[in-house]
CSV table of C-alpha atoms in Angstrom, one decimal:
chain,number,residue,atom,x,y,z
A,276,UNK,CA,-6.7,9.6,46.6
A,277,UNK,CA,-9.0,7.7,48.9
A,278,UNK,CA,-6.5,5.0,49.3
A,279,UNK,CA,-3.5,7.3,49.9
A,280,UNK,CA,-4.6,10.9,50.7
A,281,UNK,CA,-1.1,12.5,50.9
A,282,UNK,CA,-0.2,15.9,49.4
A,283,UNK,CA,2.0,14.3,46.7
A,284,UNK,CA,-0.7,11.9,45.6
A,285,UNK,CA,-3.3,14.7,45.6
A,286,UNK,CA,-1.0,16.8,43.3
A,287,UNK,CA,-0.4,13.9,41.0
A,288,UNK,CA,-4.1,13.0,40.8
A,289,UNK,CA,-5.0,16.6,40.0
A,290,UNK,CA,-2.4,16.7,37.2
A,291,UNK,CA,-3.7,13.4,35.7
A,292,UNK,CA,-7.3,14.7,35.9
A,293,UNK,CA,-6.3,17.9,34.1
A,294,UNK,CA,-4.5,15.9,31.4
A,295,UNK,CA,-7.6,13.7,31.0
A,296,UNK,CA,-9.9,16.6,30.6
A,297,UNK,CA,-7.5,18.2,28.0
A,298,UNK,CA,-7.4,14.9,26.0
A,299,UNK,CA,-11.2,14.6,26.0
A,300,UNK,CA,-11.4,18.1,24.7
A,301,UNK,CA,-8.8,17.3,21.9
A,302,UNK,CA,-10.7,14.2,21.1
A,303,UNK,CA,-14.0,16.1,20.6
A,304,UNK,CA,-12.1,18.6,18.4
A,305,UNK,CA,-10.5,15.8,16.4
A,306,UNK,CA,-13.9,14.2,15.7
A,307,UNK,CA,-15.4,17.5,14.8
A,308,UNK,CA,-12.5,18.2,12.3
A,309,UNK,CA,-12.9,14.8,10.8
A,310,UNK,CA,-16.7,15.3,10.3
A,311,UNK,CA,-16.0,18.7,8.7
A,312,UNK,CA,-13.5,16.9,6.4
A,313,UNK,CA,-10.5,19.0,7.7
A,314,UNK,CA,-8.3,15.9,7.8
A,315,UNK,CA,-5.0,17.7,8.4
A,316,UNK,CA,-6.4,19.3,11.5
A,317,UNK,CA,-7.8,16.0,12.7
A,318,UNK,CA,-4.4,14.3,12.1
A,319,UNK,CA,-2.6,17.0,14.1
A,320,UNK,CA,-5.0,16.7,17.1
A,321,UNK,CA,-4.8,12.9,16.9
A,322,UNK,CA,-1.0,13.1,17.0
A,323,UNK,CA,-1.2,14.9,20.3
A,324,UNK,CA,-3.7,12.4,21.8
A,325,UNK,CA,-1.9,9.3,20.6
A,326,UNK,CA,1.4,10.6,22.1
A,327,UNK,CA,-0.4,9.8,25.4
A,328,UNK,CA,-3.0,7.2,24.5
A,329,UNK,CA,-0.6,5.0,22.6
A,330,UNK,CA,-2.7,1.8,22.8
A,331,UNK,CA,-6.0,3.3,21.6
A,332,UNK,CA,-7.0,1.2,18.5
A,333,UNK,CA,-10.0,3.3,17.5
A,334,UNK,CA,-8.0,6.5,17.5
A,335,UNK,CA,-5.3,4.9,15.3
A,336,UNK,CA,-8.0,3.7,12.9
A,337,UNK,CA,-9.4,7.2,12.8
A,338,UNK,CA,-6.0,8.7,12.0
A,339,UNK,CA,-5.4,6.0,9.4
A,340,UNK,CA,-8.7,7.0,7.8
A,341,UNK,CA,-7.6,10.7,7.7
A,342,UNK,CA,-4.3,9.7,6.0
A,343,UNK,CA,-6.3,7.7,3.4
A,344,UNK,CA,-8.6,10.7,2.8
A,345,UNK,CA,-5.6,13.0,2.4
A,346,UNK,CA,-4.2,10.7,-0.3
A,347,UNK,CA,-1.3,9.4,1.9
A,348,UNK,CA,-2.3,5.7,2.2
A,349,UNK,CA,1.3,4.5,3.0
A,350,UNK,CA,1.2,6.6,6.2
A,351,UNK,CA,-2.0,4.8,7.2
A,352,UNK,CA,-0.3,1.4,7.2
A,353,UNK,CA,1.5,1.6,10.6
A,354,UNK,CA,-1.6,2.8,12.4
A,355,UNK,CA,-3.7,0.0,10.8
A,356,UNK,CA,-1.1,-2.6,11.7
A,357,UNK,CA,-1.1,-1.4,15.3
A,358,UNK,CA,-4.9,-1.5,15.3
A,359,UNK,CA,-4.9,-5.0,14.0
A,360,UNK,CA,-2.8,-6.1,17.0
A,361,UNK,CA,-4.7,-4.1,19.6
A,362,UNK,CA,-8.2,-5.2,18.7
A,363,UNK,CA,-9.1,-8.9,18.5
A,364,UNK,CA,-10.4,-10.3,15.2
A,365,UNK,CA,-9.8,-6.9,13.5
A,366,UNK,CA,-10.6,-8.1,10.0
A,367,UNK,CA,-11.4,-4.6,8.8
A,368,UNK,CA,-7.8,-3.4,9.6
A,369,UNK,CA,-6.3,-6.4,7.7
A,370,UNK,CA,-8.6,-5.7,4.8
A,371,UNK,CA,-7.6,-2.0,4.6
A,372,UNK,CA,-3.9,-2.8,4.9
A,373,UNK,CA,-4.2,-5.4,2.1
A,374,UNK,CA,-6.1,-2.9,-0.1
A,375,UNK,CA,-3.5,-0.2,0.4
A,376,UNK,CA,-0.6,-2.5,-0.5
A,377,UNK,CA,-2.5,-3.6,-3.6
A,378,UNK,CA,-3.2,0.0,-4.6
A,379,UNK,CA,0.6,0.8,-4.1
A,380,UNK,CA,1.5,-2.1,-6.4
A,381,UNK,CA,2.9,-4.4,-3.7
A,382,UNK,CA,0.8,-7.5,-4.6
A,383,UNK,CA,2.9,-9.9,-2.4
A,384,UNK,CA,2.4,-8.0,0.8
A,385,UNK,CA,-1.3,-7.4,-0.1
A,386,UNK,CA,-1.7,-11.2,-0.5
A,387,UNK,CA,0.0,-11.8,2.9
A,388,UNK,CA,-2.3,-9.3,4.7
A,389,UNK,CA,-5.6,-10.5,3.1
A,390,UNK,CA,-4.7,-14.1,4.2
A,391,UNK,CA,-4.5,-12.8,7.8
A,392,UNK,CA,-8.1,-11.4,7.4
A,393,UNK,CA,-9.3,-14.8,6.1
A,394,UNK,CA,-7.6,-16.7,8.9
A,395,UNK,CA,-9.9,-14.7,11.3
A,396,UNK,CA,-13.0,-15.0,9.1
A,397,UNK,CA,-13.0,-17.3,6.1
A,398,UNK,CA,-16.4,-16.0,5.0
A,399,UNK,CA,-15.4,-12.3,5.0
A,400,UNK,CA,-16.9,-11.2,1.6
A,401,UNK,CA,-14.6,-8.2,1.0
A,402,UNK,CA,-11.4,-10.1,1.9
A,403,UNK,CA,-12.3,-13.1,-0.1
A,404,UNK,CA,-13.1,-11.0,-3.2
A,405,UNK,CA,-9.8,-9.1,-2.8
A,406,UNK,CA,-7.9,-12.4,-2.1
A,407,UNK,CA,-9.1,-13.9,-5.4
A,408,UNK,CA,-8.1,-10.9,-7.4
A,409,UNK,CA,-4.6,-10.5,-5.7
A,410,UNK,CA,-3.9,-14.3,-5.9
A,411,UNK,CA,-4.7,-14.3,-9.7
A,412,UNK,CA,-2.5,-11.3,-10.4
A,413,UNK,CA,0.3,-12.6,-8.2
A,414,UNK,CA,0.3,-16.0,-10.0
A,415,UNK,CA,0.4,-14.3,-13.4
A,416,UNK,CA,3.4,-12.1,-12.4
A,417,UNK,CA,5.3,-15.0,-10.8
A,418,UNK,CA,4.6,-17.1,-14.0
A,419,UNK,CA,5.8,-14.2,-16.2
A,420,UNK,CA,9.0,-13.8,-14.2
A,421,UNK,CA,9.7,-17.5,-14.4
A,422,UNK,CA,9.4,-17.3,-18.2
A,423,UNK,CA,11.9,-14.4,-18.2
A,424,UNK,CA,14.3,-16.5,-16.2
A,425,UNK,CA,14.0,-19.3,-18.7
A,426,UNK,CA,14.6,-16.8,-21.6
A,427,UNK,CA,11.1,-17.4,-23.0
A,428,UNK,CA,10.6,-13.7,-23.7
A,429,UNK,CA,7.7,-13.9,-26.2
A,430,UNK,CA,5.7,-16.0,-23.7
A,431,UNK,CA,6.5,-13.6,-20.9
A,432,UNK,CA,5.2,-10.6,-23.0
A,433,UNK,CA,1.9,-12.5,-23.5
A,434,UNK,CA,1.7,-13.2,-19.8
A,435,UNK,CA,2.3,-9.5,-18.9
A,436,UNK,CA,-0.4,-8.6,-21.4
A,437,UNK,CA,-2.7,-10.8,-19.3
A,438,UNK,CA,-1.6,-8.9,-16.1
A,439,UNK,CA,-2.7,-5.6,-17.6
A,440,UNK,CA,-6.1,-7.2,-18.5
A,441,UNK,CA,-6.5,-8.7,-15.0
A,442,UNK,CA,-5.9,-5.3,-13.4
A,443,UNK,CA,-6.9,-2.4,-15.6
A,444,UNK,CA,-7.9,0.0,-12.8
A,445,UNK,CA,-4.7,0.3,-10.8
A,446,UNK,CA,-2.2,2.1,-13.1
A,447,UNK,CA,0.9,0.9,-11.3
A,448,UNK,CA,0.4,-2.7,-12.6
A,449,UNK,CA,0.2,-1.5,-16.2
A,450,UNK,CA,3.4,0.5,-15.7
A,451,UNK,CA,5.3,-2.4,-14.1
A,452,UNK,CA,4.0,-4.8,-16.8
A,453,UNK,CA,5.2,-2.4,-19.6
A,454,UNK,CA,8.6,-2.1,-17.8
A,455,UNK,CA,9.0,-5.9,-18.0
A,456,UNK,CA,7.7,-6.1,-21.6
A,457,UNK,CA,10.2,-3.5,-22.5
A,458,UNK,CA,12.9,-5.7,-20.9
A,459,UNK,CA,11.7,-8.8,-22.8
A,460,UNK,CA,11.6,-7.1,-26.2
A,461,UNK,CA,15.0,-5.7,-25.7
A,462,UNK,CA,16.4,-9.1,-24.7
A,463,UNK,CA,14.6,-10.7,-27.6
A,464,UNK,CA,16.3,-8.2,-30.0
A,465,UNK,CA,13.0,-6.6,-31.0
A,466,UNK,CA,14.6,-3.2,-30.9
A,467,UNK,CA,11.9,-1.0,-32.5
A,468,UNK,CA,9.1,-2.4,-30.3
A,469,UNK,CA,11.4,-2.2,-27.3
A,470,UNK,CA,12.2,1.4,-27.8
A,471,UNK,CA,8.4,2.2,-28.2
A,472,UNK,CA,7.4,0.4,-25.0
A,473,UNK,CA,10.4,1.6,-23.0
A,474,UNK,CA,9.6,5.2,-24.1
A,475,UNK,CA,6.0,4.8,-22.8
A,476,UNK,CA,7.3,3.7,-19.4
A,477,UNK,CA,9.8,6.6,-19.3
A,478,UNK,CA,7.1,9.2,-20.1
A,479,UNK,CA,5.4,8.0,-16.9
A,480,UNK,CA,8.6,7.5,-14.9
A,481,UNK,CA,11.5,9.5,-16.4
A,482,UNK,CA,14.0,8.1,-13.9
A,483,UNK,CA,13.0,4.4,-14.2
A,484,UNK,CA,16.5,2.9,-14.3
A,485,UNK,CA,15.4,-0.5,-15.7
A,486,UNK,CA,13.6,1.1,-18.7
A,487,UNK,CA,16.6,3.4,-19.4
A,488,UNK,CA,19.0,0.4,-19.4
A,489,UNK,CA,16.7,-1.7,-21.6
A,490,UNK,CA,16.0,1.2,-24.1
A,491,UNK,CA,19.8,1.8,-24.2
A,492,UNK,CA,20.3,-1.9,-25.2
A,493,UNK,CA,17.6,-1.5,-27.9
A,494,UNK,CA,19.3,1.6,-29.2
A,495,UNK,CA,22.6,-0.3,-29.5
A,496,UNK,CA,20.9,-3.0,-31.5
A,497,UNK,CA,19.8,-0.2,-33.9
A,498,UNK,CA,23.3,1.4,-34.0
A,499,UNK,CA,21.8,4.6,-32.5
A,500,UNK,CA,24.8,5.3,-30.3
A,501,UNK,CA,24.1,8.9,-29.5
A,502,UNK,CA,20.7,8.0,-28.1
């Protein structure tokens, strides 16, 4: 206004000031909702603020944290990815993204993100610890898949047993390992065992197409055509 005190400028400045006051008020409400553990309310308020303050890394990190607390980690990923770009050396964002991918069962993307963290800080304790775990699991899964391609089904079953021992705390890996064991047993014409393992998978995931196909193959081996 001092540089250009015309009526138009004055009106525009007043509008911007009003909007700024409103956003500060929303920000206070969002922080208050977060502290009171009302994460849905906080997300709604942060949506309104981020529609204007698109490049605010800290607000994006706060909204991501709300999504995680609400049990919707996949929604947190885009905010954390933006925060990783907007703030220099944001190892924390890369760590959280990697952790989320790992919990969701995407070990390859998890490995990629945790490597980004270690590029920024090779001594980052949390990232290094996660890196070792994901790398070991990733190597075992790749090795098991290679054995399946070679038709070495018994060895592949043993390798997937090792996967379940490596990660006993994230259920998705046990389910995926059993799905592949079910496939190996079916291919290896171990019908009874295949039916048992496939059924375990289908109790957890009734629409798992791979397990349905492999169990169908096992039923055929047993001449159980109706099944």
